[in-house]
mmCIF file of C-alpha atoms and ligand atoms in Angstrom:
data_model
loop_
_atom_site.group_PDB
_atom_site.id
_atom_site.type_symbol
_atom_site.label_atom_id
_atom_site.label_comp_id
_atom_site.label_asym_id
_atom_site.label_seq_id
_atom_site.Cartn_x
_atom_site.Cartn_y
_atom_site.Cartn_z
ATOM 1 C CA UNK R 1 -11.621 68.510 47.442
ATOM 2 C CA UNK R 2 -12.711 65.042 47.796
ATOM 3 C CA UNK R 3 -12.417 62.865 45.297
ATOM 4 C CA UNK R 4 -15.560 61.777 43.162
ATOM 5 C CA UNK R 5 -15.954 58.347 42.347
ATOM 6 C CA UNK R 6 -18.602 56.220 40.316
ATOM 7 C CA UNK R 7 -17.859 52.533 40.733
ATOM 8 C CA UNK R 8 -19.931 49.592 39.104
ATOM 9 C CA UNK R 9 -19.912 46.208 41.502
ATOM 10 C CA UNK R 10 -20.953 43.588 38.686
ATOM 11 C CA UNK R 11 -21.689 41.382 41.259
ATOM 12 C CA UNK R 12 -22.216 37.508 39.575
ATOM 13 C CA UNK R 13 -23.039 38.842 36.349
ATOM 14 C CA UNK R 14 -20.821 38.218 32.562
ATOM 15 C CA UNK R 15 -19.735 35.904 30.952
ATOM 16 C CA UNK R 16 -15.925 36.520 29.983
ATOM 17 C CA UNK R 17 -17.483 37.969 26.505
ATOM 18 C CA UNK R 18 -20.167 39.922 27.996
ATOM 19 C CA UNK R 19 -17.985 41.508 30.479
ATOM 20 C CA UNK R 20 -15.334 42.193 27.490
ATOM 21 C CA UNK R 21 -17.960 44.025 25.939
ATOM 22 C CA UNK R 22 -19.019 46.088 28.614
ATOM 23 C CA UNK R 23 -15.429 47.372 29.007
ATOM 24 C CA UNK R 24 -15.688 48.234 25.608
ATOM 25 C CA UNK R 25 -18.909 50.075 25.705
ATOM 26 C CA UNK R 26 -17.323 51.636 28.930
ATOM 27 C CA UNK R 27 -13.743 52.989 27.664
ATOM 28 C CA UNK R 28 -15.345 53.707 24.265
ATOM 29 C CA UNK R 29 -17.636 56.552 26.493
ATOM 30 C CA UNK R 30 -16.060 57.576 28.666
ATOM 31 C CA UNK R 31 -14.597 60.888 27.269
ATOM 32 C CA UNK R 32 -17.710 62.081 28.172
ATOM 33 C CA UNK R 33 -17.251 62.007 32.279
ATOM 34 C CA UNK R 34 -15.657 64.757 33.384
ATOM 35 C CA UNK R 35 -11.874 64.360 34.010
ATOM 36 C CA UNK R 36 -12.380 65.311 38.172
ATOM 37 C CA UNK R 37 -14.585 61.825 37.983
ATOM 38 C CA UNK R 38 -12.592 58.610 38.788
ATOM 39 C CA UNK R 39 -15.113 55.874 36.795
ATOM 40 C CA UNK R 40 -14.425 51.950 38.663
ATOM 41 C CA UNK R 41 -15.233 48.654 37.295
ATOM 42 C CA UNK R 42 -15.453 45.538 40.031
ATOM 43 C CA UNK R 43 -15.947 42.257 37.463
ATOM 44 C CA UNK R 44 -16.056 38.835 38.900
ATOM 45 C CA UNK R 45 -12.528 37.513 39.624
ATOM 46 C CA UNK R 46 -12.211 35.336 36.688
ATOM 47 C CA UNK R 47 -12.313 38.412 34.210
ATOM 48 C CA UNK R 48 -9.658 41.115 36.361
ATOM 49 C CA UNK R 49 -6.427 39.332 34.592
ATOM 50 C CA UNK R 50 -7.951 39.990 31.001
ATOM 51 C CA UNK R 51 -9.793 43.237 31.960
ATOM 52 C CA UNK R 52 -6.839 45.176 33.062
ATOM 53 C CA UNK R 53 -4.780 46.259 30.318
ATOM 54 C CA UNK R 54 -7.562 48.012 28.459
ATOM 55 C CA UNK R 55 -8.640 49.753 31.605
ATOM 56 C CA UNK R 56 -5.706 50.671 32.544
ATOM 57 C CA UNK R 57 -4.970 52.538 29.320
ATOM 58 C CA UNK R 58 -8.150 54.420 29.716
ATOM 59 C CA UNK R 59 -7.729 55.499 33.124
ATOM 60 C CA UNK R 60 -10.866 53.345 34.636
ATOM 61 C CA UNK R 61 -9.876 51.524 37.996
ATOM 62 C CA UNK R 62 -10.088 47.512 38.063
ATOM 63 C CA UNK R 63 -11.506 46.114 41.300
ATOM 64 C CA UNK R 64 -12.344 43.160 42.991
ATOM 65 C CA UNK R 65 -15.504 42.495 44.742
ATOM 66 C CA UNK R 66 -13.978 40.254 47.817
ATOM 67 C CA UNK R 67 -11.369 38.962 48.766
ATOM 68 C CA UNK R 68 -9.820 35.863 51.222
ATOM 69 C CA UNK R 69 -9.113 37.153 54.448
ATOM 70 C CA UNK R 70 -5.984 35.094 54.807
ATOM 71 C CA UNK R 71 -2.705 36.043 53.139
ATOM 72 C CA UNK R 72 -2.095 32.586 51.014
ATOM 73 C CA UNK R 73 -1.951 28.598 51.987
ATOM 74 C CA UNK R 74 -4.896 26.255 52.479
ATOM 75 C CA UNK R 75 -8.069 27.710 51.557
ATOM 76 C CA UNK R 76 -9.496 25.782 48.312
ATOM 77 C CA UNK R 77 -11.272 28.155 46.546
ATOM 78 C CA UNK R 78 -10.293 31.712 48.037
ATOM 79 C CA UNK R 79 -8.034 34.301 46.485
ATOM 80 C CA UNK R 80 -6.213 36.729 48.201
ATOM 81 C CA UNK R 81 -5.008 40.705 48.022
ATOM 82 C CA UNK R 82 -1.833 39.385 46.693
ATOM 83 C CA UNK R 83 -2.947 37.642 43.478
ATOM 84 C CA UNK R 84 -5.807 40.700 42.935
ATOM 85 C CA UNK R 85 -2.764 43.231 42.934
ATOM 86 C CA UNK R 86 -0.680 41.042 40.482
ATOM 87 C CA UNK R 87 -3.304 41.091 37.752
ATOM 88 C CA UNK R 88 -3.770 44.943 38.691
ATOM 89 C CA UNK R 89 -6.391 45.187 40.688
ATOM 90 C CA UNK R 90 -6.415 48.750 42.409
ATOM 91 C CA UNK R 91 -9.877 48.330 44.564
ATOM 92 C CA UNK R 92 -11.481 45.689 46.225
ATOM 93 C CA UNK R 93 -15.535 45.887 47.519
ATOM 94 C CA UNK R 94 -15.718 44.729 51.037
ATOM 95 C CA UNK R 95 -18.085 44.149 53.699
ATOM 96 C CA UNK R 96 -21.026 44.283 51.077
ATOM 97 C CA UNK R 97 -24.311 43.407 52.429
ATOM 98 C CA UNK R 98 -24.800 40.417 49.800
ATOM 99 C CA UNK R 99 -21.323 39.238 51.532
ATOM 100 C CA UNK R 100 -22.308 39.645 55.243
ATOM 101 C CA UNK R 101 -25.607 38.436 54.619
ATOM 102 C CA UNK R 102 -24.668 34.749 53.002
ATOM 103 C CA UNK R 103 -21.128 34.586 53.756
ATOM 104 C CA UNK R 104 -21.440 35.067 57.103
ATOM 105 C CA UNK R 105 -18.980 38.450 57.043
ATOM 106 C CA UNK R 106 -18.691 39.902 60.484
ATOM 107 C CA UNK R 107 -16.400 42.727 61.529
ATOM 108 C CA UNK R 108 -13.428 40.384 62.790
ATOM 109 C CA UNK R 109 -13.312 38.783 59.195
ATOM 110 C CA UNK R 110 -13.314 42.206 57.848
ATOM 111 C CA UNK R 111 -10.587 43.582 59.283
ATOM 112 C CA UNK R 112 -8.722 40.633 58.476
ATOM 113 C CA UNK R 113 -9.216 41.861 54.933
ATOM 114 C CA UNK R 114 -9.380 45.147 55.079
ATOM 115 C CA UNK R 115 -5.813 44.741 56.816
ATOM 116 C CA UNK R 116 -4.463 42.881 53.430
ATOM 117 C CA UNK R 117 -5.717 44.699 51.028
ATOM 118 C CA UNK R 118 -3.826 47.722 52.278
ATOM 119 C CA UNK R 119 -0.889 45.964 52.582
ATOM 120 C CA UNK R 120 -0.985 45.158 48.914
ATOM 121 C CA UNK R 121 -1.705 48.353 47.918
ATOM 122 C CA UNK R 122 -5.153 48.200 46.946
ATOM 123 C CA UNK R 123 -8.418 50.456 47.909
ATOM 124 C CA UNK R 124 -10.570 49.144 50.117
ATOM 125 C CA UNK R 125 -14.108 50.195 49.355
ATOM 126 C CA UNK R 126 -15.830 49.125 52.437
ATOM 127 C CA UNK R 127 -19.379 48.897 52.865
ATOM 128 C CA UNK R 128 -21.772 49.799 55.263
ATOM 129 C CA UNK R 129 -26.015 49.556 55.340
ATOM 130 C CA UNK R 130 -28.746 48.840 57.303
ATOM 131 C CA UNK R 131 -31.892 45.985 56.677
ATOM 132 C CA UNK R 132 -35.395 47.435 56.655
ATOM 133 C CA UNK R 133 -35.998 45.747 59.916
ATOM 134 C CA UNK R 134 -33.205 48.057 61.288
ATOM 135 C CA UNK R 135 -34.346 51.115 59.270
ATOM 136 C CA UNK R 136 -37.919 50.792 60.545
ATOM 137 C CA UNK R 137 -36.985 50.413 64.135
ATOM 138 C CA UNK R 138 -34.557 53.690 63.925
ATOM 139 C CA UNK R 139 -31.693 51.668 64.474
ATOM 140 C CA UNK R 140 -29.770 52.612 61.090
ATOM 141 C CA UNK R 141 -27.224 55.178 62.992
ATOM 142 C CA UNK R 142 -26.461 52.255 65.557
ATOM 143 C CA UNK R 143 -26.064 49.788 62.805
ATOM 144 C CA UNK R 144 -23.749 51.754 60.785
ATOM 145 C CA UNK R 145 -21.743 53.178 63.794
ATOM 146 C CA UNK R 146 -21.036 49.656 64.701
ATOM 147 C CA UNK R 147 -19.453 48.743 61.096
ATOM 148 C CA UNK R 148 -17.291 51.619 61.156
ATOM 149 C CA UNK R 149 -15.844 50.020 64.137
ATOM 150 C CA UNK R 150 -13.146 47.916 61.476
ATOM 151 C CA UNK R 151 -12.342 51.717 59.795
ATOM 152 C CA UNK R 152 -12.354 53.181 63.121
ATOM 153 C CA UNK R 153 -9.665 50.900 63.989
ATOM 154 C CA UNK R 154 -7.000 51.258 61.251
ATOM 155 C CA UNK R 155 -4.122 53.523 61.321
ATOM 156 C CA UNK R 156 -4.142 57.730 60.193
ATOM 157 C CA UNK R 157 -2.410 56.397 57.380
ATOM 158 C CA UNK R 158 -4.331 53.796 56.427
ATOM 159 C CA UNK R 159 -7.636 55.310 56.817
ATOM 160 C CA UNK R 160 -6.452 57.914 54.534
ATOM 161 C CA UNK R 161 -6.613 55.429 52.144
ATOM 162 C CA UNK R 162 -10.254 54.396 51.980
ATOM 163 C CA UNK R 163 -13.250 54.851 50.426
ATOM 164 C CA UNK R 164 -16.546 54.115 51.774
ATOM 165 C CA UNK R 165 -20.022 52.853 50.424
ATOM 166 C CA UNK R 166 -23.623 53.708 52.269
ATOM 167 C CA UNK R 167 -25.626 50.919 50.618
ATOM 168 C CA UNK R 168 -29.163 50.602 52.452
ATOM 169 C CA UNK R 169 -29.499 47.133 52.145
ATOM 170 C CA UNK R 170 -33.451 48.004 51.594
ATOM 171 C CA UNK R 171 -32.299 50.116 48.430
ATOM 172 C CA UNK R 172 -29.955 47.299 46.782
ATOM 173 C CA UNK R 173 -32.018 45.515 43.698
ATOM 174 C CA UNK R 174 -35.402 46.724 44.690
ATOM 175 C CA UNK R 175 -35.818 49.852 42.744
ATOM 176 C CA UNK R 176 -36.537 52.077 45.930
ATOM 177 C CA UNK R 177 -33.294 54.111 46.495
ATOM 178 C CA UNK R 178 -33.075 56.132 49.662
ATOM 179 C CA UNK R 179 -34.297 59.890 49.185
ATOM 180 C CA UNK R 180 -31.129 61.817 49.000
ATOM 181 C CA UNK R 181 -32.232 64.114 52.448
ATOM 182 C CA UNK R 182 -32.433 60.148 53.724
ATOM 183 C CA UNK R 183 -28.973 59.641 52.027
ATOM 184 C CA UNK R 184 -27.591 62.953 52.698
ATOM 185 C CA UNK R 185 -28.853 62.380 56.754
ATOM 186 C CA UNK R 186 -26.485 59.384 56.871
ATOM 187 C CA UNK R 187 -23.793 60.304 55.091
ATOM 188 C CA UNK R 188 -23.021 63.206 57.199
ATOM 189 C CA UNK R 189 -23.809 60.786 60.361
ATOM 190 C CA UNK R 190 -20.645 58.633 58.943
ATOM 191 C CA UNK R 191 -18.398 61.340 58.174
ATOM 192 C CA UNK R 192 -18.768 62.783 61.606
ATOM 193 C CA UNK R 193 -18.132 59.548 63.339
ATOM 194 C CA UNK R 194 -14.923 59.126 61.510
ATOM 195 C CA UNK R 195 -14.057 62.787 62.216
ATOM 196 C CA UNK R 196 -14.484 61.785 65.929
ATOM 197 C CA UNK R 197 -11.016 60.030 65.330
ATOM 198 C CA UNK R 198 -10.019 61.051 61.996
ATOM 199 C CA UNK R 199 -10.628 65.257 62.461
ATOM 200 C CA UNK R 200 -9.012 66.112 58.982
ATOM 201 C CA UNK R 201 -9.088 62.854 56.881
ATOM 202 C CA UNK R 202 -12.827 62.090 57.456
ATOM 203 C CA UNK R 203 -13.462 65.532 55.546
ATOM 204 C CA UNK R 204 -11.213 64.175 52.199
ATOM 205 C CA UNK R 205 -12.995 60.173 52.666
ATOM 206 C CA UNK R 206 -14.997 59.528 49.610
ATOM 207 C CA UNK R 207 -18.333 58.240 50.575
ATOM 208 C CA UNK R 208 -20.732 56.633 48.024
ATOM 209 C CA UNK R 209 -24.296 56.534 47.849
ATOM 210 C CA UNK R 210 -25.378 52.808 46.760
ATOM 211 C CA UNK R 211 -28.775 50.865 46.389
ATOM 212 C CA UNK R 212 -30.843 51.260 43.353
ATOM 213 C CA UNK R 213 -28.808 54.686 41.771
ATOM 214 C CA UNK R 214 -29.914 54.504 38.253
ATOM 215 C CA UNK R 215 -29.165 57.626 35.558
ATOM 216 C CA UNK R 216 -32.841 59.029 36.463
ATOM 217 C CA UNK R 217 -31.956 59.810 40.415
ATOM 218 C CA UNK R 218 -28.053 60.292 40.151
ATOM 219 C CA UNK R 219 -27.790 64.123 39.962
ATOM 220 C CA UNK R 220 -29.996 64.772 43.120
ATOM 221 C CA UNK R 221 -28.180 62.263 45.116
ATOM 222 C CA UNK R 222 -24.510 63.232 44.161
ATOM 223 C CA UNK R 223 -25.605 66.582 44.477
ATOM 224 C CA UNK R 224 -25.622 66.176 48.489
ATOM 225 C CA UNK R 225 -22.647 67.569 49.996
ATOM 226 C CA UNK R 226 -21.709 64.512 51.634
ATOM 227 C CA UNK R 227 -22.629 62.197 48.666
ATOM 228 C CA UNK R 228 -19.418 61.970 46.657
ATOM 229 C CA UNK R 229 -20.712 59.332 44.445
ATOM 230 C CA UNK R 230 -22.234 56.195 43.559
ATOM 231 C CA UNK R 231 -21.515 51.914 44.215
ATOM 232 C CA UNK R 232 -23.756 50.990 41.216
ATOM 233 C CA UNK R 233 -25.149 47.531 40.770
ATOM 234 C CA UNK R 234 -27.607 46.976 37.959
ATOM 235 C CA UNK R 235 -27.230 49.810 36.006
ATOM 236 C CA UNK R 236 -23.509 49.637 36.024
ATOM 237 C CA UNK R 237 -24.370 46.316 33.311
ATOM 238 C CA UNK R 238 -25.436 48.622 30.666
ATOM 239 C CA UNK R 239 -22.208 51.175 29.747
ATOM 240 C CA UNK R 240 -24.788 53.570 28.566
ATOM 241 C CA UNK R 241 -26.278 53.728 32.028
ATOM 242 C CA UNK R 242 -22.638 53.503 34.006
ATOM 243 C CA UNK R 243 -21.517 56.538 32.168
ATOM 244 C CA UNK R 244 -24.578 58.624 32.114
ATOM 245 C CA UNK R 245 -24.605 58.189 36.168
ATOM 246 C CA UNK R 246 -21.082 59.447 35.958
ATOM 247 C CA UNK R 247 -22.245 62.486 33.749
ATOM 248 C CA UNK R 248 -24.527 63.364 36.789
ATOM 249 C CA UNK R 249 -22.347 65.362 38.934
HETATM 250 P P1 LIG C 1 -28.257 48.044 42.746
HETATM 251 O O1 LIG C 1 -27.713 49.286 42.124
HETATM 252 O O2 LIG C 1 -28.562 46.968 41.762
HETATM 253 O O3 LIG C 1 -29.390 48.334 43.692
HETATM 254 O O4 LIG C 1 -27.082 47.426 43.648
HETATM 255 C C1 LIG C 1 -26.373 48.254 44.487
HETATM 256 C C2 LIG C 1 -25.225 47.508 45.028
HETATM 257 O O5 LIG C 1 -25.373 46.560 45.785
HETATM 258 C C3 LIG C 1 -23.876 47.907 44.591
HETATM 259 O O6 LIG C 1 -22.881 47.301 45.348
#
């Protein structure tokens, strides 16, 4: 059985008191998600440290949404696997559109991190998605095959390890989520190119449907065979929403 997972990427959004309270609202719900779903918070760094301890003891894993793809030294303003893990950090995001798109991400920088983040334990959750542009000129397959390449690459062990996200880049923020045949197409298209070199583990690698999932269109999606949950944005900022997505399987 592969393991369900609802995770919410806050992206730049809370203050320290707003995210508090979101936690809160979260833990204070979640008795209500089935016990076979693993629920995932990703705050901005500055709230992880503080965050932890209460989501710990409810059983709701703390990740990051980047991190630096260098192990520690000289880089003013980047934080590393290392320091995520020691405030008990269990995922990181990576490769998210929002990053490639105006960080300038490109596969060599993500294996870099995808590379650390193992080391220190964590979960990558790696992302993958195609533009409109891409979409419209049926070149989503190609797009996504390519961005595998960094998953492709790691060891049986490691890849064991991860999770993947399917975020149409066309779906995130604008309210028009993929169809879940569209979602369902792709999905399967990515677990049978990492069966290509990963036969068994491919079948037991969590892969998330992301891009405009609200509680309204949850059930149908998850209820794709290859669609083993959801990388929420905005409605992972209202608990009510989070959880009721997380009720959907
Ligand atoms: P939305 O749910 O706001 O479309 O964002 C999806 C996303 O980018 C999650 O990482």
């Amino acid at each position: 059985m592969r393991k369900k997972i609802v995770a919410g990427n806050w992206k730049m959004n809370t203050t320290f008191d707003e995210g508090e309270a979101l936690v809160k609202g979260i833990v204070s719900l979640k008795a209500g998600v089935a016990a076979d779903v693993t629920l995932v918070v990703a705050p901005p760094f500055t709230h992880l440290n503080c965050l932890a301890e209460d989501l710990e003891k409810a059983g709701v894993g703390l990740s990051a949404q980047n991190c630096a793809n260098h192990e520690s030294g000289a880089y003013t303003g980047e934080v590393s696997a290392k320091m995520l893990a020691s405030v008990g950090a269990k995922y990181c995001i990576l490769g998210h559109s929002e990053r490639r798109e105006y960080y300038g991400e490109t596969n060599a920088t993500l294996a870099e991190k995808v590379a650390l983040v193992l080391q220190n334990n964590l979960i990558p959750i790696f992302c993958v998605g195609e533009k409109l542009a891409e979409r419209e000129a049926n070149r989503h397959f190609e797009v996504v095959k390519s961005q595998l390449e960094v998953v492709l690459n790691l060891s049986a062990d490691d890849f064991a390890k991860i999770v993947i996200a399917y975020e149409p880049v066309w779906a995130i923020g604008t309210g028009k989520t993929a169809t879940s045949a569209q979602a369902q197409e792709i999905h399967a298209f990515i677990r049978k190119t990492l069966s290509e070199k990963f036969a068994a583990a491919a079948e037991q690698t969590s892969i998330l449907y992301g891009g405009s999932c609200n509680p309204k269109n949850a059930a149908e999606l998850f209820a794709q065979p290859d669609v083993d949950g959801g990388l929420i944005g905005g409605a992972a900022l209202v608990a009510e929403n989070f959880i009721a997505i997380a009720q959907s399987f």
